[in-house]
Amino acid sequence: ETEIVIFDRLFAAMADKTIIAYASVRRLHLLPRFDWICLIRGGEIIQQGTFHDLTTTKGPFLTLWQQHLAYAEDAADDDEEI
């Protein structure tokens, strides 16, 4: 919950500004809030676009996003068992 509040305030402060941010694999859930995403591998941009474009086009970003969703789903299932 604290993370959500922090990022809500951060995104509000970044409105109408150009921001370059690095999102680790653990923060992929934030990507839908960005206007433009670049996927970088080995120091080179291998795919870029809007979140919608990247998640509706077959490619490395879609694969990464699907893995993220599967992991999040498994984690939610584990939380329910506790």
CSV table of N, CA, C and O in Angstrom, one decimal:
chain,number,residue,atom,x,y,z
A,1,GLU,N,0.8,-1.2,0.0
A,1,GLU,CA,0.0,0.0,0.0
A,1,GLU,C,0.9,1.3,0.0
A,1,GLU,O,0.6,2.2,-0.7
A,2,THR,N,1.9,1.2,0.8
A,2,THR,CA,2.8,2.4,0.8
A,2,THR,C,3.4,2.7,-0.5
A,2,THR,O,3.5,3.8,-1.0
A,3,GLU,N,3.8,1.6,-1.2
A,3,GLU,CA,4.4,1.7,-2.5
A,3,GLU,C,3.5,2.4,-3.5
A,3,GLU,O,3.9,3.3,-4.3
A,4,ILE,N,2.2,2.0,-3.4
A,4,ILE,CA,1.2,2.6,-4.3
A,4,ILE,C,1.1,4.1,-4.1
A,4,ILE,O,1.1,4.9,-5.0
A,5,VAL,N,1.0,4.5,-2.8
A,5,VAL,CA,0.9,5.9,-2.5
A,5,VAL,C,2.1,6.7,-3.0
A,5,VAL,O,2.0,7.7,-3.6
A,6,ILE,N,3.3,6.1,-2.7
A,6,ILE,CA,4.6,6.8,-3.2
A,6,ILE,C,4.6,6.9,-4.7
A,6,ILE,O,4.8,8.0,-5.2
A,7,PHE,N,4.2,5.9,-5.4
A,7,PHE,CA,4.3,6.0,-6.9
A,7,PHE,C,3.1,6.9,-7.4
A,7,PHE,O,3.3,7.6,-8.4
A,8,ASP,N,2.0,6.9,-6.8
A,8,ASP,CA,0.9,7.8,-7.2
A,8,ASP,C,1.4,9.3,-7.1
A,8,ASP,O,1.2,10.1,-8.0
A,9,ARG,N,2.1,9.6,-6.0
A,9,ARG,CA,2.6,11.0,-5.8
A,9,ARG,C,3.7,11.2,-6.8
A,9,ARG,O,3.9,12.4,-7.3
A,10,LEU,N,4.6,10.3,-7.0
A,10,LEU,CA,5.7,10.4,-8.0
A,10,LEU,C,5.2,10.7,-9.4
A,10,LEU,O,5.6,11.6,-10.1
A,11,PHE,N,4.2,9.9,-9.8
A,11,PHE,CA,3.6,10.1,-11.2
A,11,PHE,C,2.9,11.4,-11.3
A,11,PHE,O,3.0,12.1,-12.3
A,12,ALA,N,2.3,11.9,-10.2
A,12,ALA,CA,1.6,13.2,-10.2
A,12,ALA,C,2.7,14.3,-10.4
A,12,ALA,O,2.5,15.2,-11.2
A,13,ALA,N,3.8,14.1,-9.7
A,13,ALA,CA,4.9,15.1,-9.8
A,13,ALA,C,5.5,15.1,-11.2
A,13,ALA,O,6.1,16.1,-11.6
A,14,MET,N,5.5,14.0,-11.9
A,14,MET,CA,6.2,13.9,-13.2
A,14,MET,C,5.3,14.3,-14.3
A,14,MET,O,5.7,14.3,-15.5
A,15,ALA,N,4.0,14.6,-14.1
A,15,ALA,CA,3.1,14.9,-15.1
A,15,ALA,C,3.6,16.1,-16.0
A,15,ALA,O,4.2,17.0,-15.5
A,16,ASP,N,3.5,16.0,-17.3
A,16,ASP,CA,3.9,17.0,-18.2
A,16,ASP,C,5.5,17.2,-18.2
A,16,ASP,O,5.9,18.2,-18.6
A,17,LYS,N,6.2,16.2,-17.8
A,17,LYS,CA,7.7,16.3,-17.8
A,17,LYS,C,8.2,15.0,-18.6
A,17,LYS,O,7.6,14.0,-18.6
A,18,THR,N,9.4,15.2,-19.1
A,18,THR,CA,10.1,14.1,-19.7
A,18,THR,C,10.9,13.4,-18.7
A,18,THR,O,11.8,14.0,-18.1
A,19,ILE,N,10.7,12.1,-18.4
A,19,ILE,CA,11.4,11.4,-17.4
A,19,ILE,C,11.9,10.1,-18.0
A,19,ILE,O,11.2,9.4,-18.8
A,20,ILE,N,13.2,9.8,-17.7
A,20,ILE,CA,13.8,8.6,-18.1
A,20,ILE,C,13.9,7.8,-16.9
A,20,ILE,O,14.5,8.2,-15.9
A,21,ALA,N,13.2,6.6,-16.8
A,21,ALA,CA,13.2,5.8,-15.6
A,21,ALA,C,13.6,4.4,-16.0
A,21,ALA,O,13.4,3.9,-17.1
A,22,TYR,N,14.2,3.7,-15.1
A,22,TYR,CA,14.6,2.3,-15.2
A,22,TYR,C,13.7,1.5,-14.4
A,22,TYR,O,13.5,1.8,-13.2
A,23,ALA,N,13.1,0.5,-15.0
A,23,ALA,CA,12.2,-0.4,-14.2
A,23,ALA,C,12.8,-1.8,-14.2
A,23,ALA,O,13.1,-2.4,-15.2
A,24,SER,N,13.0,-2.2,-13.0
A,24,SER,CA,13.6,-3.6,-12.8
A,24,SER,C,12.4,-4.6,-13.0
A,24,SER,O,11.3,-4.2,-13.1
A,25,VAL,N,12.8,-5.8,-13.1
A,25,VAL,CA,11.8,-6.9,-13.4
A,25,VAL,C,10.8,-6.9,-12.2
A,25,VAL,O,9.6,-7.2,-12.4
A,26,ARG,N,11.2,-6.4,-11.0
A,26,ARG,CA,10.3,-6.4,-9.9
A,26,ARG,C,9.3,-5.2,-10.0
A,26,ARG,O,8.4,-5.2,-9.1
A,27,ARG,N,9.4,-4.3,-10.9
A,27,ARG,CA,8.6,-3.1,-10.9
A,27,ARG,C,7.8,-3.1,-12.3
A,27,ARG,O,7.4,-2.0,-12.7
A,28,LEU,N,7.7,-4.2,-12.9
A,28,LEU,CA,7.0,-4.1,-14.2
A,28,LEU,C,5.5,-3.7,-14.1
A,28,LEU,O,5.0,-3.1,-15.1
A,29,HIS,N,4.9,-3.8,-13.0
A,29,HIS,CA,3.5,-3.4,-12.8
A,29,HIS,C,3.3,-1.9,-13.0
A,29,HIS,O,2.2,-1.5,-13.2
A,30,LEU,N,4.4,-1.2,-13.0
A,30,LEU,CA,4.4,0.3,-13.1
A,30,LEU,C,4.3,0.7,-14.6
A,30,LEU,O,3.9,1.8,-15.0
A,31,LEU,N,4.8,-0.2,-15.5
A,31,LEU,CA,4.9,0.2,-16.9
A,31,LEU,C,3.7,0.7,-17.6
A,31,LEU,O,3.8,1.6,-18.5
A,32,PRO,N,2.5,0.2,-17.3
A,32,PRO,CA,1.3,0.7,-18.0
A,32,PRO,C,1.1,2.2,-17.8
A,32,PRO,O,0.4,2.8,-18.6
A,33,ARG,N,1.7,2.8,-16.8
A,33,ARG,CA,1.5,4.2,-16.5
A,33,ARG,C,2.5,5.1,-17.3
A,33,ARG,O,2.3,6.3,-17.3
A,34,PHE,N,3.4,4.5,-18.0
A,34,PHE,CA,4.4,5.3,-18.8
A,34,PHE,C,3.9,5.5,-20.2
A,34,PHE,O,3.2,4.6,-20.8
A,35,ASP,N,4.2,6.7,-20.8
A,35,ASP,CA,3.8,7.0,-22.2
A,35,ASP,C,4.5,6.2,-23.2
A,35,ASP,O,4.0,5.8,-24.3
A,36,TRP,N,5.8,5.9,-23.0
A,36,TRP,CA,6.7,5.3,-23.9
A,36,TRP,C,7.6,4.4,-23.2
A,36,TRP,O,8.2,4.7,-22.2
A,37,ILE,N,7.8,3.2,-23.7
A,37,ILE,CA,8.7,2.2,-23.1
A,37,ILE,C,9.7,1.7,-24.1
A,37,ILE,O,9.4,1.4,-25.2
A,38,CYS,N,11.0,1.6,-23.6
A,38,CYS,CA,12.0,1.0,-24.4
A,38,CYS,C,12.5,-0.2,-23.7
A,38,CYS,O,12.9,-0.1,-22.5
A,39,LEU,N,12.6,-1.3,-24.4
A,39,LEU,CA,13.1,-2.5,-23.8
A,39,LEU,C,14.6,-2.6,-24.3
A,39,LEU,O,14.9,-2.6,-25.5
A,40,ILE,N,15.5,-2.7,-23.3
A,40,ILE,CA,16.9,-2.6,-23.6
A,40,ILE,C,17.5,-4.0,-23.2
A,40,ILE,O,17.3,-4.5,-22.1
A,41,ARG,N,18.3,-4.5,-24.1
A,41,ARG,CA,19.0,-5.8,-23.8
A,41,ARG,C,20.4,-5.6,-24.4
A,41,ARG,O,20.6,-5.3,-25.6
A,42,GLY,N,21.4,-5.9,-23.6
A,42,GLY,CA,22.8,-5.8,-24.0
A,42,GLY,C,23.2,-4.4,-24.4
A,42,GLY,O,24.0,-4.2,-25.3
A,43,GLY,N,22.5,-3.4,-23.8
A,43,GLY,CA,22.9,-2.0,-24.2
A,43,GLY,C,22.2,-1.5,-25.4
A,43,GLY,O,22.4,-0.4,-25.8
A,44,GLU,N,21.4,-2.3,-26.1
A,44,GLU,CA,20.7,-1.8,-27.3
A,44,GLU,C,19.2,-1.9,-27.1
A,44,GLU,O,18.6,-2.8,-26.5
A,45,ILE,N,18.5,-0.9,-27.7
A,45,ILE,CA,17.0,-1.0,-27.7
A,45,ILE,C,16.5,-2.0,-28.6
A,45,ILE,O,16.8,-2.0,-29.8
A,46,ILE,N,15.8,-3.0,-28.1
A,46,ILE,CA,15.4,-4.1,-28.9
A,46,ILE,C,13.9,-4.0,-29.3
A,46,ILE,O,13.4,-4.7,-30.2
A,47,GLN,N,13.2,-3.2,-28.5
A,47,GLN,CA,11.8,-3.0,-28.8
A,47,GLN,C,11.3,-1.7,-28.1
A,47,GLN,O,11.8,-1.4,-27.0
A,48,GLN,N,10.4,-0.9,-28.7
A,48,GLN,CA,9.9,0.3,-28.0
A,48,GLN,C,8.5,0.6,-28.5
A,48,GLN,O,8.1,0.2,-29.6
A,49,GLY,N,7.8,1.3,-27.7
A,49,GLY,CA,6.5,1.7,-28.1
A,49,GLY,C,5.6,2.0,-26.8
A,49,GLY,O,6.1,2.0,-25.7
A,50,THR,N,4.3,2.2,-27.0
A,50,THR,CA,3.4,2.4,-25.9
A,50,THR,C,3.2,1.0,-25.3
A,50,THR,O,3.4,0.0,-25.9
A,51,PHE,N,2.7,1.1,-24.1
A,51,PHE,CA,2.4,-0.2,-23.4
A,51,PHE,C,1.4,-1.0,-24.2
A,51,PHE,O,1.6,-2.2,-24.4
A,52,HIS,N,0.4,-0.3,-24.7
A,52,HIS,CA,-0.6,-1.0,-25.5
A,52,HIS,C,0.0,-1.7,-26.7
A,52,HIS,O,-0.3,-2.9,-27.0
A,53,ASP,N,0.8,-1.0,-27.4
A,53,ASP,CA,1.4,-1.5,-28.6
A,53,ASP,C,2.3,-2.7,-28.3
A,53,ASP,O,2.3,-3.7,-29.0
A,54,LEU,N,3.1,-2.6,-27.2
A,54,LEU,CA,4.0,-3.7,-26.8
A,54,LEU,C,3.3,-4.9,-26.3
A,54,LEU,O,3.8,-6.0,-26.5
A,55,THR,N,2.1,-4.7,-25.7
A,55,THR,CA,1.4,-5.9,-25.2
A,55,THR,C,0.4,-6.5,-26.2
A,55,THR,O,-0.2,-7.5,-25.9
A,56,THR,N,0.3,-5.9,-27.4
A,56,THR,CA,-0.5,-6.4,-28.4
A,56,THR,C,0.2,-6.9,-29.7
A,56,THR,O,-0.4,-7.2,-30.7
A,57,THR,N,1.6,-6.8,-29.6
A,57,THR,CA,2.4,-7.2,-30.6
A,57,THR,C,3.4,-8.3,-30.2
A,57,THR,O,4.0,-8.2,-29.1
A,58,LYS,N,3.4,-9.4,-30.9
A,58,LYS,CA,4.3,-10.5,-30.5
A,58,LYS,C,5.8,-10.0,-30.5
A,58,LYS,O,6.2,-9.3,-31.5
A,59,GLY,N,6.5,-10.2,-29.4
A,59,GLY,CA,7.9,-9.8,-29.3
A,59,GLY,C,8.4,-10.0,-27.9
A,59,GLY,O,7.7,-10.6,-27.1
A,60,PRO,N,9.6,-9.6,-27.7
A,60,PRO,CA,10.2,-9.8,-26.4
A,60,PRO,C,9.5,-9.2,-25.2
A,60,PRO,O,9.5,-9.7,-24.1
A,61,PHE,N,8.9,-8.0,-25.5
A,61,PHE,CA,8.2,-7.3,-24.4
A,61,PHE,C,7.0,-8.1,-24.0
A,61,PHE,O,6.7,-8.3,-22.8
A,62,LEU,N,6.2,-8.6,-24.9
A,62,LEU,CA,5.0,-9.3,-24.6
A,62,LEU,C,5.4,-10.6,-23.8
A,62,LEU,O,4.7,-10.9,-22.9
A,63,THR,N,6.5,-11.3,-24.2
A,63,THR,CA,6.9,-12.4,-23.5
A,63,THR,C,7.3,-12.1,-22.1
A,63,THR,O,6.8,-12.8,-21.1
A,64,LEU,N,8.0,-11.0,-21.9
A,64,LEU,CA,8.4,-10.6,-20.5
A,64,LEU,C,7.1,-10.2,-19.7
A,64,LEU,O,7.0,-10.6,-18.5
A,65,TRP,N,6.2,-9.5,-20.3
A,65,TRP,CA,4.9,-9.1,-19.6
A,65,TRP,C,4.1,-10.4,-19.2
A,65,TRP,O,3.6,-10.5,-18.1
A,66,GLN,N,4.0,-11.3,-20.1
A,66,GLN,CA,3.3,-12.6,-19.8
A,66,GLN,C,3.9,-13.3,-18.7
A,66,GLN,O,3.2,-13.9,-17.8
A,67,GLN,N,5.3,-13.3,-18.6
A,67,GLN,CA,6.0,-14.0,-17.5
A,67,GLN,C,5.7,-13.3,-16.2
A,67,GLN,O,5.5,-13.9,-15.2
A,68,HIS,N,5.6,-11.9,-16.3
A,68,HIS,CA,5.3,-11.1,-15.1
A,68,HIS,C,3.9,-11.4,-14.6
A,68,HIS,O,3.7,-11.6,-13.4
A,69,LEU,N,3.0,-11.5,-15.5
A,69,LEU,CA,1.6,-11.8,-15.1
A,69,LEU,C,1.5,-13.2,-14.5
A,69,LEU,O,0.8,-13.4,-13.5
A,70,ALA,N,2.2,-14.2,-15.1
A,70,ALA,CA,2.1,-15.5,-14.5
A,70,ALA,C,2.7,-15.5,-13.1
A,70,ALA,O,2.2,-16.2,-12.2
A,71,TYR,N,3.8,-14.8,-12.9
A,71,TYR,CA,4.5,-14.8,-11.6
A,71,TYR,C,3.6,-14.1,-10.6
A,71,TYR,O,3.4,-14.6,-9.5
A,72,ALA,N,3.0,-13.0,-11.0
A,72,ALA,CA,2.1,-12.3,-10.1
A,72,ALA,C,0.9,-13.1,-9.7
A,72,ALA,O,0.4,-13.1,-8.6
A,73,GLU,N,0.4,-13.9,-10.7
A,73,GLU,CA,-0.8,-14.8,-10.4
A,73,GLU,C,-0.3,-15.9,-9.4
A,73,GLU,O,-1.1,-16.2,-8.5
A,74,ASP,N,0.8,-16.5,-9.6
A,74,ASP,CA,1.3,-17.5,-8.7
A,74,ASP,C,1.5,-16.9,-7.3
A,74,ASP,O,1.2,-17.6,-6.3
A,75,ALA,N,2.1,-15.7,-7.2
A,75,ALA,CA,2.3,-15.1,-5.9
A,75,ALA,C,1.0,-14.8,-5.2
A,75,ALA,O,0.9,-15.0,-4.0
A,76,ALA,N,0.0,-14.4,-5.9
A,76,ALA,CA,-1.4,-14.1,-5.4
A,76,ALA,C,-2.0,-15.5,-4.8
A,76,ALA,O,-2.6,-15.5,-3.8
A,77,ASP,N,-1.8,-16.5,-5.6
A,77,ASP,CA,-2.3,-17.8,-5.2
A,77,ASP,C,-1.6,-18.3,-3.9
A,77,ASP,O,-2.2,-18.8,-3.0
A,78,ASP,N,-0.3,-18.0,-3.8
A,78,ASP,CA,0.5,-18.4,-2.6
A,78,ASP,C,0.0,-17.6,-1.4
A,78,ASP,O,-0.1,-18.1,-0.3
A,79,ASP,N,-0.3,-16.3,-1.6
A,79,ASP,CA,-0.9,-15.5,-0.5
A,79,ASP,C,-2.2,-16.0,0.0
A,79,ASP,O,-2.5,-15.9,1.2
A,80,GLU,N,-3.0,-16.5,-0.9
A,80,GLU,CA,-4.3,-17.0,-0.5
A,80,GLU,C,-4.2,-18.2,0.4
A,80,GLU,O,-5.1,-18.5,1.2
A,81,GLU,N,-3.1,-19.0,0.1
A,81,GLU,CA,-3.0,-20.3,0.9
A,81,GLU,C,-2.5,-20.0,2.3
A,81,GLU,O,-2.6,-20.9,3.2
A,82,ILE,N,-2.0,-18.9,2.6
A,82,ILE,CA,-1.4,-18.6,3.9
A,82,ILE,C,-2.5,-18.3,4.9
A,82,ILE,O,-3.5,-17.8,4.7
